Coordinates of C-alpha atoms in Angstrom, one line a residue:
Chain M
M99 CA 152.4 53.6 94.0
K100 CA 150.1 50.7 94.7
Y101 CA 148.1 51.3 91.5
E102 CA 148.8 51.1 87.8
V103 CA 147.6 54.2 86.0
V104 CA 145.8 53.5 82.7
I105 CA 145.1 56.4 80.4
G106 CA 143.6 56.6 76.9
M107 CA 143.5 59.8 75.0
E108 CA 140.9 61.2 72.6
I109 CA 141.8 64.3 70.8
H110 CA 139.8 66.5 68.4
A111 CA 141.7 68.7 66.0
Q112 CA 140.1 71.3 63.8
L113 CA 141.5 70.8 60.3
L114 CA 143.1 73.7 58.5
T115 CA 140.6 74.0 55.6
K116 CA 139.3 77.3 54.3
S117 CA 135.7 76.0 54.0
K118 CA 133.7 73.7 56.1
L119 CA 133.6 69.9 55.7
F120 CA 130.4 69.6 53.7
C121 CA 129.7 73.2 52.4
G122 CA 131.5 76.3 51.2
C123 CA 131.0 78.4 54.4
S124 CA 134.2 80.0 55.7
T125 CA 135.9 78.5 58.8
E126 CA 137.6 81.8 59.7
F127 CA 137.8 82.3 63.5
G128 CA 136.2 85.2 65.2
A129 CA 133.5 86.2 62.7
E130 CA 130.1 87.6 63.8
P131 CA 127.9 84.9 65.4
N132 CA 125.9 82.8 62.8
S133 CA 127.4 84.8 59.9
Q134 CA 129.1 81.6 58.4
C135 CA 126.1 79.3 58.0
C136 CA 124.1 78.0 55.1
P137 CA 121.3 75.5 54.5
I138 CA 123.8 72.6 54.5
C139 CA 125.5 73.2 57.8
L140 CA 122.2 74.3 59.4
G141 CA 120.7 71.0 58.3
F142 CA 117.7 72.5 56.4
P143 CA 115.5 69.9 54.7
G144 CA 116.6 69.0 51.2
S145 CA 120.2 70.2 51.5
L146 CA 122.9 67.7 50.6
P147 CA 126.5 67.5 51.9
V148 CA 129.5 67.3 49.5
M149 CA 132.8 66.4 51.1
N150 CA 135.8 68.7 51.1
R151 CA 138.7 66.9 49.4
K152 CA 141.3 68.8 51.5
A153 CA 139.9 67.5 54.7
V154 CA 140.3 63.9 53.5
D155 CA 143.9 64.8 52.4
H156 CA 144.6 66.0 55.9
I157 CA 143.3 62.8 57.5
I158 CA 145.4 60.6 55.2
T159 CA 148.5 62.7 55.9
T160 CA 147.9 62.4 59.6
A161 CA 147.3 58.7 59.4
L162 CA 150.6 58.3 57.5
A163 CA 152.5 60.5 60.0
L164 CA 151.1 58.3 62.9
N165 CA 152.0 55.1 61.2
C166 CA 148.4 54.0 60.7
T167 CA 146.9 51.8 58.0
V168 CA 144.9 54.0 55.7
A169 CA 141.6 52.5 54.8
R170 CA 141.3 52.0 51.1
E171 CA 137.6 52.2 51.4
S172 CA 136.0 54.4 54.0
I173 CA 132.4 55.1 54.9
F174 CA 130.4 57.7 56.9
A175 CA 127.7 57.4 59.5
R176 CA 125.2 59.5 61.4
K177 CA 125.8 59.7 65.2
N178 CA 122.5 60.7 66.6
Y179 CA 122.1 62.8 69.8
F180 CA 119.9 65.6 70.8
Y181 CA 121.8 68.7 71.8
P182 CA 121.3 72.3 70.7
D183 CA 124.9 72.6 69.4
L184 CA 123.9 70.1 66.7
P185 CA 121.3 71.6 64.3
K186 CA 120.6 68.3 62.5
A187 CA 120.3 66.3 65.8
Y188 CA 123.0 64.1 64.3
Q189 CA 126.7 64.5 63.6
I190 CA 128.1 63.1 60.4
S191 CA 131.1 61.0 61.6
Q192 CA 132.7 57.6 61.0
D193 CA 132.0 54.4 62.9
D194 CA 133.1 51.3 61.0
Q195 CA 135.8 51.7 58.4
P196 CA 137.5 54.9 59.7
L197 CA 140.1 56.5 57.4
G198 CA 143.0 55.5 59.6
E199 CA 143.6 52.6 62.0
R200 CA 146.2 50.8 64.1
G201 CA 149.1 53.2 64.2
Y202 CA 151.5 54.4 66.9
L203 CA 153.4 57.4 68.2
D204 CA 156.7 57.2 70.1
I205 CA 157.3 59.6 73.0
M206 CA 159.9 60.2 75.7
D207 CA 162.9 60.0 73.2
G208 CA 161.5 56.8 71.8
S209 CA 161.4 54.9 75.1
R210 CA 157.6 54.7 75.1
R211 CA 155.2 53.7 72.3
I212 CA 151.6 54.8 72.4
K213 CA 149.4 52.8 70.0
I214 CA 146.8 54.7 68.0
R215 CA 143.5 52.9 67.7
R216 CA 141.8 55.0 65.0
I217 CA 141.7 58.4 63.2
H218 CA 138.5 59.6 61.7
L219 CA 136.9 62.5 60.0
E220 CA 133.7 64.2 61.3
E221 CA 132.0 67.6 61.5
D222 CA 132.3 69.9 64.4
A223 CA 129.4 71.2 66.5
G224 CA 128.3 74.7 67.1
K225 CA 129.3 76.8 70.1
L226 CA 127.2 77.2 73.2
V227 CA 127.5 80.4 75.2
H228 CA 126.2 80.5 78.8
I229 CA 125.5 83.7 80.5
E230 CA 125.6 83.6 84.3
G231 CA 122.1 83.9 85.8
E232 CA 120.1 83.9 82.5
P233 CA 117.5 81.2 81.9
F234 CA 118.7 80.6 78.3
S235 CA 121.9 79.6 76.5
L236 CA 123.0 81.1 73.2
V237 CA 124.1 79.1 70.1
D238 CA 126.5 80.2 67.4
Y239 CA 126.7 77.8 64.5
N240 CA 129.8 79.3 62.8
R241 CA 131.9 76.3 63.9
G242 CA 129.1 73.8 63.2
G243 CA 130.0 71.6 60.2
A244 CA 133.7 72.6 60.2
S245 CA 136.0 69.7 59.5
L246 CA 137.2 67.9 62.6
M247 CA 139.6 65.0 63.1
E248 CA 139.3 62.6 66.0
I249 CA 142.4 60.6 67.1
V250 CA 141.9 57.9 69.7
T251 CA 144.8 56.0 71.4
E252 CA 144.8 52.6 73.0
P253 CA 144.9 52.8 76.9
D254 CA 148.7 52.8 76.8
I255 CA 149.6 56.0 78.7
R256 CA 150.8 55.3 82.2
S257 CA 151.3 58.7 83.9
A258 CA 150.6 62.4 83.8
E259 CA 154.0 63.1 82.4
E260 CA 153.4 60.6 79.5
A261 CA 150.0 62.2 78.9
A262 CA 151.7 65.6 78.5
A263 CA 154.5 64.1 76.4
Y264 CA 152.0 62.5 74.1
I265 CA 150.0 65.6 73.5
T266 CA 153.2 67.7 73.1
E267 CA 154.5 65.4 70.4
L268 CA 151.2 65.0 68.7
R269 CA 150.6 68.7 68.5
S270 CA 154.1 69.2 67.1
I271 CA 153.4 66.6 64.4
L272 CA 150.0 68.1 63.5
R273 CA 151.7 71.5 63.0
Y274 CA 154.6 70.1 61.0
I275 CA 152.3 68.4 58.5
G276 CA 150.1 71.5 58.4
V277 CA 146.7 69.9 59.3
C278 CA 145.9 71.8 62.5
D279 CA 147.2 75.0 64.1
G280 CA 147.4 73.2 67.5
N281 CA 145.9 76.1 69.4
M282 CA 144.6 74.6 72.6
E283 CA 143.4 77.9 74.1
E284 CA 141.2 78.7 71.2
G285 CA 140.0 75.1 71.1
S286 CA 141.4 74.1 67.7
L287 CA 143.1 71.2 69.5
R288 CA 141.0 69.6 72.3
C289 CA 142.1 66.7 74.4
E290 CA 140.0 64.4 76.5
P291 CA 142.0 61.9 78.6
N292 CA 140.2 59.0 80.3
I293 CA 141.9 57.8 83.4
S294 CA 141.5 54.7 85.5
L295 CA 143.5 52.9 88.1
R296 CA 144.0 49.2 88.9
L297 CA 146.2 47.2 91.2
H298 CA 149.5 46.2 89.5
G299 CA 149.0 42.9 87.8
A300 CA 145.2 43.1 87.6
K301 CA 143.7 41.9 84.4
E302 CA 140.5 44.0 84.4
F303 CA 140.6 47.8 83.9
G304 CA 139.3 50.0 86.7
V305 CA 136.4 52.4 86.3
K306 CA 137.4 55.4 84.2
A307 CA 136.7 59.1 84.4
E308 CA 136.9 61.3 81.3
L309 CA 138.4 64.8 81.6
K310 CA 137.1 67.7 79.6
N311 CA 137.9 71.4 79.3
I312 CA 141.7 71.1 79.1
N313 CA 143.1 74.0 77.2
S314 CA 146.9 73.8 77.6
I315 CA 149.6 71.1 77.9
R316 CA 150.2 72.1 81.4
A317 CA 146.5 71.5 82.2
V318 CA 146.8 68.0 80.7
Q319 CA 149.6 67.2 83.2
R320 CA 147.9 68.9 86.2
G321 CA 144.4 67.5 85.4
V322 CA 145.6 63.9 85.0
A323 CA 147.8 64.2 88.1
Y324 CA 144.8 65.5 90.1
E325 CA 142.6 62.7 88.8
I326 CA 145.2 60.0 89.7
E327 CA 145.4 61.4 93.2
R328 CA 141.6 61.7 93.6
Q329 CA 141.0 58.1 92.4
S330 CA 143.7 56.6 94.5
Q331 CA 142.3 58.2 97.6
I332 CA 138.8 56.8 96.9
L333 CA 140.3 53.3 96.3
D334 CA 142.5 53.5 99.4
E335 CA 139.5 54.3 101.5
G336 CA 137.7 51.2 100.0
G337 CA 135.3 53.3 97.9
T338 CA 134.4 52.9 94.2
V339 CA 135.1 55.3 91.4
I340 CA 132.1 56.3 89.4
Q341 CA 132.2 56.3 85.6
E342 CA 131.6 60.0 84.6
T343 CA 132.8 63.0 82.8
R344 CA 134.7 65.6 84.9
R345 CA 135.6 69.1 84.0
W346 CA 139.1 70.4 84.7
D347 CA 138.8 73.7 86.7
E348 CA 142.0 75.7 86.1
A349 CA 141.3 78.2 89.0
S350 CA 140.9 75.6 91.7
G351 CA 143.2 73.1 90.2
T352 CA 140.6 70.3 90.6
T353 CA 138.2 68.3 88.5
I354 CA 134.5 68.7 88.9
S355 CA 131.8 66.2 88.0
M356 CA 129.5 67.2 85.1
R357 CA 126.2 65.8 86.2
S358 CA 124.4 66.6 82.9
K359 CA 126.3 63.8 81.2
E360 CA 125.3 61.0 83.6
E361 CA 122.7 59.6 81.2
A362 CA 124.3 56.8 79.1
H363 CA 124.7 57.7 75.4
D364 CA 122.8 55.8 72.8
Y365 CA 124.1 57.2 69.5
R366 CA 122.2 54.8 67.2
Y367 CA 124.9 55.0 64.4
F368 CA 123.6 54.2 61.0
S369 CA 125.2 54.8 57.6
E370 CA 125.0 58.3 56.1
A371 CA 123.0 57.7 52.9
D372 CA 123.8 61.3 51.7
L373 CA 127.5 60.5 51.2
V374 CA 129.1 57.8 49.0
R375 CA 132.2 55.9 50.0
V376 CA 135.7 57.4 49.8
V377 CA 138.1 55.2 48.0
V378 CA 141.8 55.9 48.4
D379 CA 143.8 54.4 45.6
D380 CA 147.6 53.9 45.3
A381 CA 148.1 57.2 43.4
W382 CA 146.3 59.2 46.1
L383 CA 148.1 57.5 48.9
N384 CA 151.5 57.9 47.2
R385 CA 150.9 61.5 46.5
M386 CA 150.2 62.1 50.2
A387 CA 153.2 60.1 51.3
A388 CA 155.5 62.0 49.0
A389 CA 154.3 65.3 50.4
L390 CA 155.0 64.3 54.0
P391 CA 157.7 66.5 55.5
E392 CA 160.5 65.3 57.8
L393 CA 158.8 64.7 61.2
P394 CA 160.0 66.1 64.6
Q395 CA 161.5 62.9 65.9
A396 CA 163.5 62.2 62.7
R397 CA 164.6 65.9 62.6
R398 CA 165.8 65.7 66.3
E399 CA 167.9 62.7 65.5
R400 CA 169.4 64.3 62.5
F401 CA 170.2 67.6 64.3
I402 CA 172.1 65.5 66.9
A403 CA 173.9 63.3 64.4
A404 CA 174.6 65.8 61.6
Y405 CA 175.2 69.0 63.6
G406 CA 176.6 67.5 66.8
L407 CA 174.0 69.5 68.8
P408 CA 173.1 68.5 72.4
A409 CA 169.8 66.6 72.7
Y410 CA 168.3 69.6 74.6
D411 CA 169.1 72.0 71.7
A412 CA 167.8 69.5 69.1
G413 CA 164.5 69.3 71.1
V414 CA 164.0 73.0 71.3
L415 CA 165.0 73.7 67.7
T416 CA 162.6 71.1 66.3
E417 CA 159.5 71.8 68.3
S418 CA 158.2 74.0 65.5
K419 CA 158.8 73.3 61.9
E420 CA 159.6 76.9 61.0
I421 CA 162.3 77.2 63.7
G422 CA 163.8 73.9 62.5
D423 CA 163.7 75.0 58.9
F424 CA 165.4 78.3 59.9
F425 CA 168.2 76.5 61.7
D426 CA 168.8 74.3 58.6
K427 CA 169.1 77.4 56.4
V428 CA 171.5 79.3 58.8
A429 CA 173.6 76.1 59.3
A430 CA 174.1 75.8 55.5
I431 CA 176.0 79.2 55.6
S432 CA 177.3 79.3 59.2
H433 CA 179.2 76.1 60.2
D434 CA 179.6 76.7 64.0
Y435 CA 176.3 74.9 64.7
K436 CA 176.3 75.4 68.5
V437 CA 176.7 79.2 68.0
V438 CA 173.8 79.2 65.5
S439 CA 171.7 77.2 68.0
N440 CA 172.6 79.6 70.8
W441 CA 171.4 82.6 68.8
I442 CA 168.1 80.9 67.9
M443 CA 167.3 79.5 71.3
G444 CA 168.4 82.8 72.9
E445 CA 167.8 86.0 71.0
L446 CA 165.5 84.8 68.4
M447 CA 163.1 83.0 70.7
R448 CA 163.2 85.8 73.2
L449 CA 162.1 88.3 70.6
L450 CA 159.5 86.0 69.2
N451 CA 158.1 85.6 72.7
E452 CA 158.2 89.3 73.5
T453 CA 156.6 90.4 70.3
G454 CA 154.2 87.5 70.0
Q455 CA 155.2 87.4 66.3
S456 CA 155.8 84.3 64.2
L457 CA 159.1 84.0 62.5
E458 CA 157.4 84.8 59.2
Q459 CA 156.0 88.0 60.6
S460 CA 159.4 89.2 61.9
H461 CA 162.1 90.6 59.6
M462 CA 164.7 88.0 60.7
T463 CA 166.1 85.9 57.9
P464 CA 168.7 83.1 57.8
E465 CA 171.0 85.3 55.8
V466 CA 170.9 88.1 58.4
L467 CA 171.7 85.8 61.3
A468 CA 174.6 84.2 59.3
E469 CA 176.0 87.7 58.5
I470 CA 175.8 88.7 62.2
I471 CA 177.7 85.6 63.2
A472 CA 180.3 86.3 60.5
L473 CA 180.7 89.9 61.7
V474 CA 181.4 88.6 65.3
D475 CA 183.8 85.9 63.9
K476 CA 185.8 88.5 62.0
G477 CA 186.0 90.7 65.0
T478 CA 184.1 93.6 63.4
I479 CA 181.6 93.7 66.2
N480 CA 181.6 92.2 69.7
L481 CA 178.8 90.0 71.0
K482 CA 177.1 92.8 72.9
S483 CA 176.8 95.0 69.7
A484 CA 175.8 91.9 67.8
K485 CA 172.8 91.4 70.0
E486 CA 171.7 95.0 69.4
V487 CA 172.2 94.5 65.6
F488 CA 170.1 91.3 65.8
E489 CA 167.3 93.1 67.6
E490 CA 167.2 96.0 65.1
S491 CA 167.3 93.6 62.1
F492 CA 164.5 91.6 63.7
H493 CA 162.3 94.7 63.9
T494 CA 163.3 96.6 60.8
G495 CA 164.8 94.2 58.3
K496 CA 167.9 96.4 57.9
T497 CA 171.0 94.5 57.0
P498 CA 173.6 94.0 59.7
S499 CA 176.4 95.8 57.8
K500 CA 174.2 98.8 57.3
I501 CA 173.3 98.9 61.0
V502 CA 176.9 98.6 62.0
A503 CA 177.9 101.4 59.7
D504 CA 175.0 103.8 60.6
R505 CA 175.5 103.4 64.3
G506 CA 179.3 103.4 64.2
M507 CA 179.4 100.1 66.0
A508 CA 182.4 98.6 64.4
Q509 CA 184.7 97.3 67.1
I510 CA 187.9 99.3 67.7
S511 CA 190.6 96.8 66.8
D512 CA 193.1 99.5 65.7
E513 CA 196.1 99.2 68.0
A514 CA 197.2 102.8 67.7
A515 CA 193.7 104.1 68.5
L516 CA 193.3 101.8 71.5
S517 CA 196.8 102.5 72.8
G518 CA 196.0 106.1 73.3
I519 CA 192.8 105.4 75.2
I520 CA 194.5 102.7 77.4
E521 CA 197.3 105.1 78.3
G522 CA 194.8 107.6 79.4
V523 CA 192.9 105.1 81.5
I524 CA 196.1 104.0 83.2
A525 CA 197.1 107.6 84.0
A526 CA 193.7 108.4 85.4
N527 CA 193.7 105.3 87.6
S528 CA 197.3 105.1 88.8
K529 CA 196.4 103.6 92.1
V530 CA 194.6 100.6 90.5
A531 CA 197.5 100.2 88.1
E532 CA 199.8 100.0 91.1
D533 CA 197.6 97.3 92.7
F534 CA 197.9 95.2 89.5
R535 CA 201.6 95.6 89.4
A536 CA 201.8 94.5 93.0
G537 CA 200.1 91.3 91.9
K538 CA 196.4 92.0 92.4
E539 CA 195.1 90.2 89.2
A540 CA 191.5 91.4 89.7
A541 CA 192.5 95.0 89.3
L542 CA 192.9 94.3 85.5
G543 CA 189.2 93.7 85.2
F544 CA 188.4 97.2 86.5
L545 CA 190.8 98.8 84.0
V546 CA 189.3 96.7 81.1
G547 CA 185.9 98.0 82.2
Q548 CA 187.1 101.6 82.1
V549 CA 188.5 101.2 78.6
M550 CA 185.2 99.7 77.5
K551 CA 183.4 102.6 79.0
E552 CA 185.6 105.1 77.2
T553 CA 184.9 103.3 73.9
R554 CA 181.2 102.8 74.5
G555 CA 181.7 99.0 74.5
Q556 CA 183.3 99.0 71.1
A557 CA 186.8 98.1 71.9
N558 CA 187.9 94.6 71.0
P559 CA 188.1 93.0 74.5
A560 CA 190.9 90.5 73.6
M561 CA 193.1 93.3 72.3
V562 CA 192.3 95.6 75.3
N563 CA 193.5 92.8 77.6
K564 CA 196.7 92.2 75.6
L565 CA 197.6 95.9 75.4
L566 CA 196.8 96.6 79.0
R567 CA 199.2 93.8 80.2
E568 CA 201.9 95.1 77.8
K569 CA 201.6 98.7 79.0
L570 CA 201.4 97.8 82.7
Chain A
M1361 CA 117.1 31.9 65.3
M1362 CA 116.6 34.6 67.8
T1363 CA 113.1 36.0 68.0
M1364 CA 113.2 39.8 68.3
K1365 CA 110.8 41.3 70.7
V1366 CA 110.6 45.0 71.3
S1367 CA 109.2 46.0 74.6
R1368 CA 107.1 49.0 75.3
K1369 CA 109.9 50.4 77.5
E1370 CA 112.2 50.3 74.5
V1371 CA 109.8 52.2 72.3
E1372 CA 109.4 54.8 75.0
H1373 CA 113.2 55.0 75.2
V1374 CA 113.6 55.6 71.5
A1375 CA 110.8 58.2 71.6
F1376 CA 112.7 60.0 74.4
L1377 CA 115.9 60.0 72.4
S1378 CA 114.1 61.8 69.6
R1379 CA 112.2 64.0 72.1
L1380 CA 108.9 62.7 71.0
A1381 CA 106.0 62.7 73.5
L1382 CA 103.8 59.6 72.9
S1383 CA 100.3 59.2 74.3
E1384 CA 99.2 56.0 75.9
R1385 CA 97.5 54.9 72.7
E1386 CA 100.5 55.8 70.5
A1387 CA 102.9 53.9 72.7
E1388 CA 100.7 50.8 72.5
E1389 CA 100.3 51.2 68.7
F1390 CA 104.0 51.8 68.0
T1391 CA 105.0 48.8 70.1
R1392 CA 102.7 46.6 68.1
Q1393 CA 104.1 48.1 64.8
F1394 CA 107.7 47.8 65.8
N1395 CA 107.2 44.1 66.6
Q1396 CA 105.5 43.6 63.2
I1397 CA 108.5 45.2 61.4
F1398 CA 111.0 43.1 63.3
K1399 CA 109.0 40.0 62.3
Q1400 CA 109.6 40.9 58.7
F1401 CA 113.3 41.3 59.4
E1402 CA 113.3 37.8 60.9
K1403 CA 112.0 36.6 57.6
L1404 CA 114.9 38.3 55.8
N1405 CA 117.3 36.8 58.3
E1406 CA 116.5 33.4 57.0
L1407 CA 118.6 34.2 54.0
D1408 CA 122.3 33.1 54.3
T1409 CA 124.3 36.3 53.8
S1410 CA 127.6 35.0 55.3
Q1411 CA 129.3 35.2 51.9
V1412 CA 127.9 38.6 51.0
E1413 CA 129.8 41.9 51.6
P1414 CA 127.6 44.4 53.5
T1415 CA 126.3 47.2 51.4
S1416 CA 127.4 50.6 52.6
H1417 CA 125.5 52.5 49.9
V1418 CA 123.0 51.6 47.2
L1419 CA 124.9 53.8 44.7
Q1420 CA 128.1 52.4 43.3
M1421 CA 129.5 56.0 43.0
Q1422 CA 132.7 56.9 45.0
N1423 CA 134.7 60.0 45.8
V1424 CA 132.2 62.7 45.3
L1425 CA 134.4 65.5 46.6
R1426 CA 134.7 69.2 46.2
Q1427 CA 137.6 71.7 46.2
D1428 CA 138.3 73.6 49.4
S1429 CA 136.9 76.9 48.3
V1430 CA 134.7 79.4 50.3
R1431 CA 131.3 80.4 49.0
S1432 CA 129.1 83.0 50.5
S1433 CA 126.9 82.1 53.5
L1434 CA 123.3 83.2 54.2
P1435 CA 122.6 86.6 55.7
I1436 CA 122.2 86.3 59.5
D1437 CA 118.6 87.3 59.3
E1438 CA 117.8 84.4 57.1
V1439 CA 119.8 82.1 59.3
L1440 CA 117.7 83.1 62.2
A1441 CA 114.4 83.4 60.3
N1442 CA 113.0 80.1 61.7
A1443 CA 114.5 80.4 65.2
P1444 CA 111.8 80.2 67.9
D1445 CA 113.8 82.7 69.9
R1446 CA 116.9 84.8 69.3
E1447 CA 119.2 87.1 71.2
D1448 CA 121.9 89.4 69.7
G1449 CA 122.3 87.4 66.5
Y1450 CA 122.4 84.1 68.4
F1451 CA 119.9 81.3 68.6
S1452 CA 118.4 81.3 72.1
V1453 CA 117.6 77.9 73.7
P1454 CA 116.6 76.8 77.2
R1455 CA 119.6 76.9 79.4
I1456 CA 122.0 74.0 79.1
M1457 CA 123.7 73.1 82.4
E1458 CA 127.3 72.1 82.1

């Protein structure tokens, strides 16, 4: 392409705190409208905000995970704008001296580094509800005043794929460190990429458009790709791109200009006199650093080096912390790591997807999976039965040995018992047996199948093969 | 030193940002007052503060923080008590186009 793509990303992440940023109102999702509000988050005169320590902890943790410098002294400011989702007509946020600055995040297997400009703490706004055809809008302030983190990158992202990779990796990290649930559909993680194009080698940035309403990683990729295409067409035709905010429209797969935002913002930041400065001393910083878990990238590298897993497996297994933890625990008992990986990527993830449960909600435990793998290893059950046992354990929590005993699933590895069945099958299929003796190797498969059918799949396949050849 | 001068247009802009409707007379009056205030700041600017750390807060306190625990909120009726208009437990406002 003729143009270089320049993308910066702004994300807002709702922090996992039980109460709001400056008051004790609950942050639980889905409550009755305006049932989680008080004089502080509604901005009643005379009320005073008091900051939630957990929210500050979360920002420090994120800043450390994203290789930022943590400000030893941080201050808060009022960002003034008039909009009905903001009861005070200002948002308490940070301008100068944000909690985190100058970090980076490596993406695409470490081949690309995206610099982080700043991370700051602010309060969320309320939620506006628009009803088609009505002359009014409705406001629910339950979310107003909840703790929100803003993470801003430098304009280092160069394609739609990189934009998607950045948000994927960032979301994974935020979940690992437990600061945000990363749910883009419910809006607990919102991303706003700004996109501009310029001729390769140009010094000046082009005019940028900011995208909103992106509620999945796929939408990041599609929205940015559409915007790149739209802007290159304008430039190719000799036109100029307008600086504006555009809304991603999932249904049409296009971006649409949001005209209401055309007026230039004038936020008139000034310091928030109701809050004193936050000073992060060594003790606080060290405590947060010590509590930082192994991050996805480090874990991926360890899974490849220590367990000899393919890069693909390592990527899938480390995307969520709980799956990665689960793998580590099974691998401590069961040493055929690729087999463990196959079970988790296959059966476990299939059942989690189908049931919509989290690993914690299911009955699957590392011990259960290790036991199933051992039962297959010892030849007690075959792989087909093992999958059934896995599914039952997943749903009920019953131990594999009990399921095998209750359902009479133990594999028939008893030579005498199998011999009788095999002789019967040969006698009943004498023509097929003749074909095999005449050199038709494929005929054996049919006979194996018949034996399996007779034993309801419980015969040891290797033994059936061996005995069939002997008897033929 | 730069002489600050606030134009009437700027005063009207600031009033608009705060959704204040100024009469002709008020706009004149506030423009005059703004300029007077800025004149006082020019006086303050004569002081050399290049070696002084900016003050972020007049209080020397720091880290006034609370534990992350939930306290009860107001009953919805009280939340909406001062609302000019309401609808099904929501605040109702003139339609916002998005």
